[in-house]
Amino acid sequence: MIKKMTFLVLLTALTPFSACQAHNTQETPPPSLPAYASTTLTPEIGGIKQVIEIKTDDASKPVLLFLSGGPGSSMIKGADSFTSILKDRYTLVQWDQRDAGKTLKLNPSPTQPSVAQMEQDTYQVIQFLRKELKQDKIYLLGSSWGNVLGFYIVKHHPELLHAYFASNPVVSQLESEKELLQALKVHFKDHALASQELDSVSFPFASDESMFYLRKWLFYKDGKEFATSAGFKTGFLQWSKTWSPVWNEVMNIDLPKTLKSVDCPIYFFVGKNDIQTSTRITQAYFETLQAPRKGLFLFEQSGHQIHQDEAEKFQRAIIQVLDAADQS
């Protein structure tokens, strides 16, 4: 399978927290973590062990939990590249969601993942962190698909958050996919094979192969020549066996209709060149959304991967929000 990070761009009744029991890789969890220590915990979340990595020199610093894109991807491996500045201000938390990264290696999900199941997982992870780190509220950041989970928390549990950061968010995904298809058709109008395959795409996706064609030519447009290889197709269709049902759920998300106001501060990070989660759609949603505090940061040199494309500016924007909160 092509590296899981490839699929980061694919673009998300609560179980009582008493079901979450921590399992530390150390015999006894330390009361405070040593300088920039990396502590890996494997609490039971949603009936399986899930991997949570905490990095901090002082566990009393504000907690920032990252919700990875995908679905099915992990941000842990490359996290140092977009947290080198943040580590001085935050207790940083990375979580590998079910059927992704280290959690998948530890124990595959016994059931087909669903949006609702993973929303419940997210709630339990936050509750676990609040108890483990003895903090009432956290900062939460969703990247791409991670915003499906993040906006669930914003809508149903805003009291758990200091603020929410929505990076390249899923806002109105069906509309965004349609906009993407039209942009690709224009771009590849003189490319016979691309035009043929893109003409076969319809919504909702009739098959996993239909979704593949859209991502194939998006990646190729972005300079990823491997997207036309047989190996990439094989990897994508293997990914889609688990995740296409989830993505079909995501296609129904339309936040301008279902979430018109929020009860916690919210900040949007938008890549100017993002055509996968439409910049236009996100900016329009930001303008109408009501919130106690809100802000929009436009990243001029970024597409769909702001934390990779402009890692320093990405971190400075997060710290700017923290500084403003300290002064208010």
CSV table of C-alpha atoms in Angstrom, one decimal:
chain,number,residue,atom,x,y,z
A,1,MET,CA,0.0,0.0,0.0
A,2,ILE,CA,1.2,3.5,-0.8
A,3,LYS,CA,2.4,5.2,2.4
A,4,LYS,CA,-0.6,6.0,4.7
A,5,MET,CA,0.4,9.6,4.7
A,6,THR,CA,-0.7,9.7,1.0
A,7,PHE,CA,-4.2,9.1,2.2
A,8,LEU,CA,-4.1,12.0,4.7
A,9,VAL,CA,-5.5,14.1,1.9
A,10,LEU,CA,-8.5,11.9,1.4
A,11,LEU,CA,-10.4,13.5,3.6
A,12,THR,CA,-15.4,12.3,9.9
A,13,ALA,CA,-26.0,7.2,24.1
A,14,LEU,CA,-22.1,8.3,24.5
A,15,THR,CA,-20.1,5.5,26.1
A,16,PRO,CA,-19.4,6.4,29.7
A,17,PHE,CA,-15.9,7.5,30.4
A,18,SER,CA,-15.7,4.8,33.1
A,19,ALA,CA,-15.1,2.3,30.3
A,20,CYS,CA,-11.7,4.0,29.6
A,21,GLN,CA,-8.8,2.5,31.5
A,22,ALA,CA,-5.3,3.6,30.9
A,23,HIS,CA,-2.4,1.3,30.0
A,24,ASN,CA,0.9,3.0,30.1
A,25,THR,CA,4.0,1.7,28.4
A,26,GLN,CA,5.7,2.5,31.7
A,27,GLU,CA,4.7,0.5,34.8
A,28,THR,CA,3.7,3.7,36.7
A,29,PRO,CA,2.5,6.9,35.0
A,30,PRO,CA,4.7,9.8,36.1
A,31,PRO,CA,3.0,12.7,37.9
A,32,SER,CA,4.9,15.0,35.6
A,33,LEU,CA,6.8,14.3,32.4
A,34,PRO,CA,10.5,15.0,32.0
A,35,ALA,CA,11.8,17.6,29.6
A,36,TYR,CA,10.2,17.1,26.2
A,37,ALA,CA,9.5,13.5,27.0
A,38,SER,CA,7.4,11.3,24.7
A,39,THR,CA,5.1,9.2,26.7
A,40,THR,CA,2.9,6.6,24.9
A,41,LEU,CA,-0.3,5.5,26.5
A,42,THR,CA,-2.8,2.8,25.3
A,43,PRO,CA,-6.1,3.4,27.1
A,44,GLU,CA,-9.1,1.4,26.1
A,45,ILE,CA,-11.2,3.7,23.9
A,46,GLY,CA,-14.4,2.4,22.2
A,47,GLY,CA,-13.6,-1.2,23.2
A,48,ILE,CA,-10.1,-1.4,21.9
A,49,LYS,CA,-6.7,-0.1,22.9
A,50,GLN,CA,-5.8,3.1,21.1
A,51,VAL,CA,-2.4,4.8,20.9
A,52,ILE,CA,-2.0,8.3,22.4
A,53,GLU,CA,1.4,10.1,22.4
A,54,ILE,CA,2.0,13.0,24.8
A,55,LYS,CA,5.0,15.3,24.5
A,56,THR,CA,5.7,18.0,27.1
A,57,ASP,CA,8.2,19.4,29.5
A,58,ASP,CA,5.5,20.5,31.9
A,59,ALA,CA,2.1,18.6,32.0
A,60,SER,CA,0.4,21.7,33.4
A,61,LYS,CA,0.8,23.5,30.0
A,62,PRO,CA,-2.4,23.8,27.9
A,63,VAL,CA,-3.2,20.6,26.1
A,64,LEU,CA,-3.4,20.6,22.3
A,65,LEU,CA,-4.9,17.5,20.8
A,66,PHE,CA,-4.5,16.9,17.0
A,67,LEU,CA,-7.1,15.0,15.1
A,68,SER,CA,-5.5,13.5,12.1
A,69,GLY,CA,-6.8,13.6,8.5
A,70,GLY,CA,-7.5,10.6,6.4
A,71,PRO,CA,-9.5,8.7,7.5
A,72,GLY,CA,-7.0,6.0,8.2
A,73,SER,CA,-3.9,8.2,8.5
A,74,SER,CA,-1.5,9.1,11.3
A,75,MET,CA,0.2,12.4,12.1
A,76,ILE,CA,2.5,10.9,14.7
A,77,LYS,CA,5.5,10.1,12.5
A,78,GLY,CA,5.9,13.6,11.1
A,79,ALA,CA,4.7,15.6,14.0
A,80,ASP,CA,8.0,17.1,15.0
A,81,SER,CA,8.1,19.0,11.7
A,82,PHE,CA,5.0,21.0,12.6
A,83,THR,CA,5.2,21.2,16.4
A,84,SER,CA,8.8,22.3,17.0
A,85,ILE,CA,7.7,25.8,18.0
A,86,LEU,CA,4.4,24.7,19.7
A,87,LYS,CA,6.3,22.4,22.1
A,88,ASP,CA,7.4,25.4,24.2
A,89,ARG,CA,3.8,26.5,24.9
A,90,TYR,CA,1.6,23.4,24.8
A,91,THR,CA,1.4,19.8,26.1
A,92,LEU,CA,1.1,18.2,22.6
A,93,VAL,CA,-1.0,15.1,22.1
A,94,GLN,CA,-1.2,12.9,19.0
A,95,TRP,CA,-3.8,10.2,18.7
A,96,ASP,CA,-3.8,7.3,16.2
A,97,GLN,CA,-7.5,6.7,15.5
A,98,ARG,CA,-9.0,3.2,15.1
A,99,ASP,CA,-7.7,1.3,12.1
A,100,ALA,CA,-4.9,3.9,11.6
A,101,GLY,CA,-1.1,4.0,12.4
A,102,LYS,CA,0.0,2.4,15.7
A,103,THR,CA,-3.5,1.7,16.9
A,104,LEU,CA,-4.1,-0.5,13.8
A,105,LYS,CA,-0.9,-2.4,14.5
A,106,LEU,CA,-1.9,-2.9,18.1
A,107,ASN,CA,-5.4,-4.1,17.4
A,108,PRO,CA,-7.6,-3.7,14.3
A,109,SER,CA,-11.1,-2.5,14.8
A,110,PRO,CA,-13.4,-5.5,15.4
A,111,THR,CA,-16.2,-3.7,13.5
A,112,GLN,CA,-16.4,-1.6,10.4
A,113,PRO,CA,-15.6,2.0,11.5
A,114,SER,CA,-18.3,4.5,11.3
A,115,VAL,CA,-18.5,8.3,11.8
A,116,ALA,CA,-20.7,7.9,14.9
A,117,GLN,CA,-18.3,5.3,16.4
A,118,MET,CA,-15.3,7.5,15.9
A,119,GLU,CA,-17.0,10.6,17.2
A,120,GLN,CA,-17.6,8.6,20.4
A,121,ASP,CA,-13.9,7.6,20.4
A,122,THR,CA,-12.9,11.3,20.2
A,123,TYR,CA,-15.1,12.2,23.2
A,124,GLN,CA,-13.6,9.3,25.2
A,125,VAL,CA,-10.0,10.4,24.3
A,126,ILE,CA,-10.7,13.9,25.5
A,127,GLN,CA,-12.2,12.7,28.7
A,128,PHE,CA,-9.1,10.4,29.2
A,129,LEU,CA,-6.8,13.4,28.7
A,130,ARG,CA,-8.7,15.6,31.1
A,131,LYS,CA,-8.3,13.0,33.8
A,132,GLU,CA,-4.8,12.0,32.9
A,133,LEU,CA,-3.4,15.5,32.7
A,134,LYS,CA,-5.8,17.0,35.3
A,135,GLN,CA,-7.1,19.8,33.1
A,136,ASP,CA,-10.7,20.7,32.7
A,137,LYS,CA,-10.4,22.0,29.1
A,138,ILE,CA,-8.2,21.4,26.1
A,139,TYR,CA,-7.4,23.0,22.7
A,140,LEU,CA,-8.5,20.8,19.8
A,141,LEU,CA,-7.2,20.9,16.2
A,142,GLY,CA,-8.8,19.0,13.3
A,143,SER,CA,-6.9,18.5,10.0
A,144,SER,CA,-9.1,17.7,7.0
A,145,TRP,CA,-11.2,14.6,8.0
A,146,GLY,CA,-10.2,15.2,11.6
A,147,ASN,CA,-12.7,18.1,11.5
A,148,VAL,CA,-15.6,15.7,11.1
A,149,LEU,CA,-14.7,14.5,14.6
A,150,GLY,CA,-13.7,17.9,15.9
A,151,PHE,CA,-17.0,19.6,14.9
A,152,TYR,CA,-18.9,16.9,16.7
A,153,ILE,CA,-17.1,17.9,19.9
A,154,VAL,CA,-17.7,21.6,19.1
A,155,LYS,CA,-21.4,21.0,18.6
A,156,HIS,CA,-22.1,18.6,21.5
A,157,HIS,CA,-19.3,19.3,24.1
A,158,PRO,CA,-18.0,22.9,23.7
A,159,GLU,CA,-17.6,23.1,27.4
A,160,LEU,CA,-14.6,20.8,27.1
A,161,LEU,CA,-12.7,23.2,24.8
A,162,HIS,CA,-10.7,26.4,25.3
A,163,ALA,CA,-10.9,26.8,21.5
A,164,TYR,CA,-11.1,24.8,18.3
A,165,PHE,CA,-8.8,25.1,15.3
A,166,ALA,CA,-10.3,23.9,12.0
A,167,SER,CA,-7.5,23.3,9.4
A,168,ASN,CA,-8.7,22.6,5.8
A,169,PRO,CA,-12.0,21.6,7.3
A,170,VAL,CA,-14.8,19.4,5.8
A,171,VAL,CA,-17.7,21.9,5.6
A,172,SER,CA,-20.0,20.9,2.8
A,173,GLN,CA,-18.2,17.9,1.3
A,174,LEU,CA,-20.6,17.0,-1.5
A,175,GLU,CA,-20.5,20.6,-2.8
A,176,SER,CA,-16.7,20.6,-2.4
A,177,GLU,CA,-16.3,17.3,-4.4
A,178,LYS,CA,-18.5,18.6,-7.2
A,179,GLU,CA,-16.4,21.8,-7.3
A,180,LEU,CA,-13.2,19.7,-7.4
A,181,LEU,CA,-14.5,17.6,-10.3
A,182,GLN,CA,-15.2,20.6,-12.4
A,183,ALA,CA,-11.8,22.2,-11.7
A,184,LEU,CA,-10.1,19.0,-12.7
A,185,LYS,CA,-12.1,18.7,-15.9
A,186,VAL,CA,-11.1,22.1,-16.9
A,187,HIS,CA,-7.4,21.5,-16.0
A,188,PHE,CA,-7.3,18.2,-17.9
A,189,LYS,CA,-9.5,19.2,-20.9
A,190,ASP,CA,-6.8,18.3,-23.3
A,191,HIS,CA,-5.8,15.0,-21.6
A,192,ALA,CA,-7.8,12.2,-23.2
A,193,LEU,CA,-7.4,9.6,-20.4
A,194,ALA,CA,-8.0,12.0,-17.6
A,195,SER,CA,-11.1,13.5,-19.4
A,196,GLN,CA,-12.5,10.0,-20.0
A,197,GLU,CA,-12.1,8.9,-16.4
A,198,LEU,CA,-13.3,12.1,-14.9
A,199,ASP,CA,-16.4,12.0,-17.1
A,200,SER,CA,-17.2,8.7,-15.4
A,201,VAL,CA,-17.4,10.2,-11.9
A,202,SER,CA,-20.8,10.9,-10.5
A,203,PHE,CA,-22.2,11.8,-7.1
A,204,PRO,CA,-22.8,10.1,-4.8
A,205,PHE,CA,-19.8,7.9,-5.8
A,206,ALA,CA,-21.2,4.9,-7.7
A,207,SER,CA,-18.1,2.8,-6.8
A,208,ASP,CA,-14.8,3.0,-5.1
A,209,GLU,CA,-13.2,3.2,-8.5
A,210,SER,CA,-15.2,6.4,-9.2
A,211,MET,CA,-13.7,8.0,-6.0
A,212,PHE,CA,-10.3,6.7,-7.1
A,213,TYR,CA,-10.4,8.6,-10.4
A,214,LEU,CA,-11.1,11.9,-8.7
A,215,ARG,CA,-8.2,11.5,-6.2
A,216,LYS,CA,-5.9,10.1,-8.9
A,217,TRP,CA,-6.1,13.2,-11.1
A,218,LEU,CA,-6.1,15.5,-8.1
A,219,PHE,CA,-2.8,14.0,-6.9
A,220,TYR,CA,-1.4,14.0,-10.4
A,221,LYS,CA,-2.3,17.7,-10.8
A,222,ASP,CA,-0.4,18.4,-7.6
A,223,GLY,CA,2.7,16.8,-9.0
A,224,LYS,CA,2.4,13.3,-7.5
A,225,GLU,CA,3.2,11.2,-10.6
A,226,PHE,CA,2.9,8.0,-8.6
A,227,ALA,CA,-0.9,8.5,-8.7
A,228,THR,CA,-1.1,7.0,-12.2
A,229,SER,CA,0.7,3.8,-11.2
A,230,ALA,CA,-0.9,0.5,-10.8
A,231,GLY,CA,0.4,0.2,-7.3
A,232,PHE,CA,-1.3,3.4,-6.2
A,233,LYS,CA,-4.6,2.1,-7.5
A,234,THR,CA,-4.2,-1.1,-5.7
A,235,GLY,CA,-3.4,0.7,-2.5
A,236,PHE,CA,-6.3,3.1,-2.8
A,237,LEU,CA,-8.8,0.3,-3.4
A,238,GLN,CA,-7.4,-1.5,-0.4
A,239,TRP,CA,-7.9,1.7,1.7
A,240,SER,CA,-11.4,2.1,0.3
A,241,LYS,CA,-12.5,-1.3,1.5
A,242,THR,CA,-12.5,0.1,5.1
A,243,TRP,CA,-13.0,3.7,4.5
A,244,SER,CA,-15.4,4.4,1.6
A,245,PRO,CA,-18.5,3.7,3.7
A,246,VAL,CA,-17.2,6.3,6.1
A,247,TRP,CA,-16.4,8.8,3.3
A,248,ASN,CA,-19.9,8.3,1.9
A,249,GLU,CA,-21.2,9.4,5.4
A,250,VAL,CA,-18.9,12.4,5.2
A,251,MET,CA,-20.4,13.4,1.9
A,252,ASN,CA,-23.6,14.2,3.7
A,253,ILE,CA,-22.0,16.8,6.0
A,254,ASP,CA,-23.3,20.3,5.3
A,255,LEU,CA,-22.3,22.5,8.3
A,256,PRO,CA,-24.0,25.8,7.0
A,257,LYS,CA,-27.3,24.0,7.4
A,258,THR,CA,-26.6,21.9,10.6
A,259,LEU,CA,-24.2,24.1,12.6
A,260,LYS,CA,-25.0,27.8,12.3
A,261,SER,CA,-23.5,28.8,15.7
A,262,VAL,CA,-21.0,27.4,18.2
A,263,ASP,CA,-20.4,28.0,21.9
A,264,CYS,CA,-16.6,28.0,22.0
A,265,PRO,CA,-13.9,30.2,20.2
A,266,ILE,CA,-13.2,28.8,16.7
A,267,TYR,CA,-10.4,29.6,14.3
A,268,PHE,CA,-10.2,28.5,10.6
A,269,PHE,CA,-6.9,27.7,8.9
A,270,VAL,CA,-7.5,27.8,5.1
A,271,GLY,CA,-5.0,27.0,2.3
A,272,LYS,CA,-5.5,29.5,-0.5
A,273,ASN,CA,-4.8,26.8,-3.1
A,274,ASP,CA,-7.0,24.1,-1.5
A,275,ILE,CA,-9.4,22.6,-4.0
A,276,GLN,CA,-10.1,19.4,-2.0
A,277,THR,CA,-11.9,21.0,0.8
A,278,SER,CA,-12.9,24.2,-1.0
A,279,THR,CA,-11.4,27.4,0.2
A,280,ARG,CA,-14.4,29.3,-1.1
A,281,ILE,CA,-16.9,27.1,0.8
A,282,THR,CA,-14.9,27.4,4.0
A,283,GLN,CA,-14.6,31.2,3.8
A,284,ALA,CA,-18.3,31.5,3.1
A,285,TYR,CA,-19.1,29.4,6.1
A,286,PHE,CA,-16.8,31.4,8.4
A,287,GLU,CA,-18.6,34.6,7.5
A,288,THR,CA,-22.0,33.3,8.6
A,289,LEU,CA,-20.9,31.2,11.6
A,290,GLN,CA,-21.8,32.7,15.0
A,291,ALA,CA,-19.2,32.2,17.8
A,292,PRO,CA,-18.1,33.9,20.9
A,293,ARG,CA,-14.8,34.5,19.2
A,294,LYS,CA,-13.7,33.5,15.7
A,295,GLY,CA,-10.8,34.1,13.3
A,296,LEU,CA,-9.7,33.0,9.8
A,297,PHE,CA,-6.0,32.6,8.9
A,298,LEU,CA,-5.4,32.4,5.1
A,299,PHE,CA,-2.2,30.5,4.1
A,300,GLU,CA,-1.1,31.9,0.8
A,301,GLN,CA,1.4,29.2,-0.1
A,302,SER,CA,-0.7,26.2,1.0
A,303,GLY,CA,-3.1,23.7,-0.5
A,304,HIS,CA,-4.7,21.0,1.5
A,305,GLN,CA,-1.7,20.3,3.8
A,306,ILE,CA,-1.1,23.6,5.7
A,307,HIS,CA,0.8,22.0,8.6
A,308,GLN,CA,3.3,20.7,6.0
A,309,ASP,CA,3.3,23.5,3.4
A,310,GLU,CA,3.7,26.4,5.9
A,311,ALA,CA,4.7,24.7,9.2
A,312,GLU,CA,6.1,27.8,10.9
A,313,LYS,CA,3.2,30.1,10.0
A,314,PHE,CA,0.8,27.3,11.1
A,315,GLN,CA,2.4,27.2,14.5
A,316,ARG,CA,2.7,30.9,14.9
A,317,ALA,CA,-1.0,31.3,14.2
A,318,ILE,CA,-1.9,28.8,17.0
A,319,ILE,CA,0.4,30.6,19.4
A,320,GLN,CA,-1.2,33.9,18.4
A,321,VAL,CA,-4.5,32.6,19.6
A,322,LEU,CA,-3.1,31.4,22.8
A,323,ASP,CA,-1.4,34.8,23.5
A,324,ALA,CA,-4.7,36.6,22.8
A,325,ALA,CA,-6.5,34.3,25.2
A,326,ASP,CA,-4.0,35.0,27.9
A,327,GLN,CA,-4.5,38.8,27.4
A,328,SER,CA,-8.3,38.6,27.5
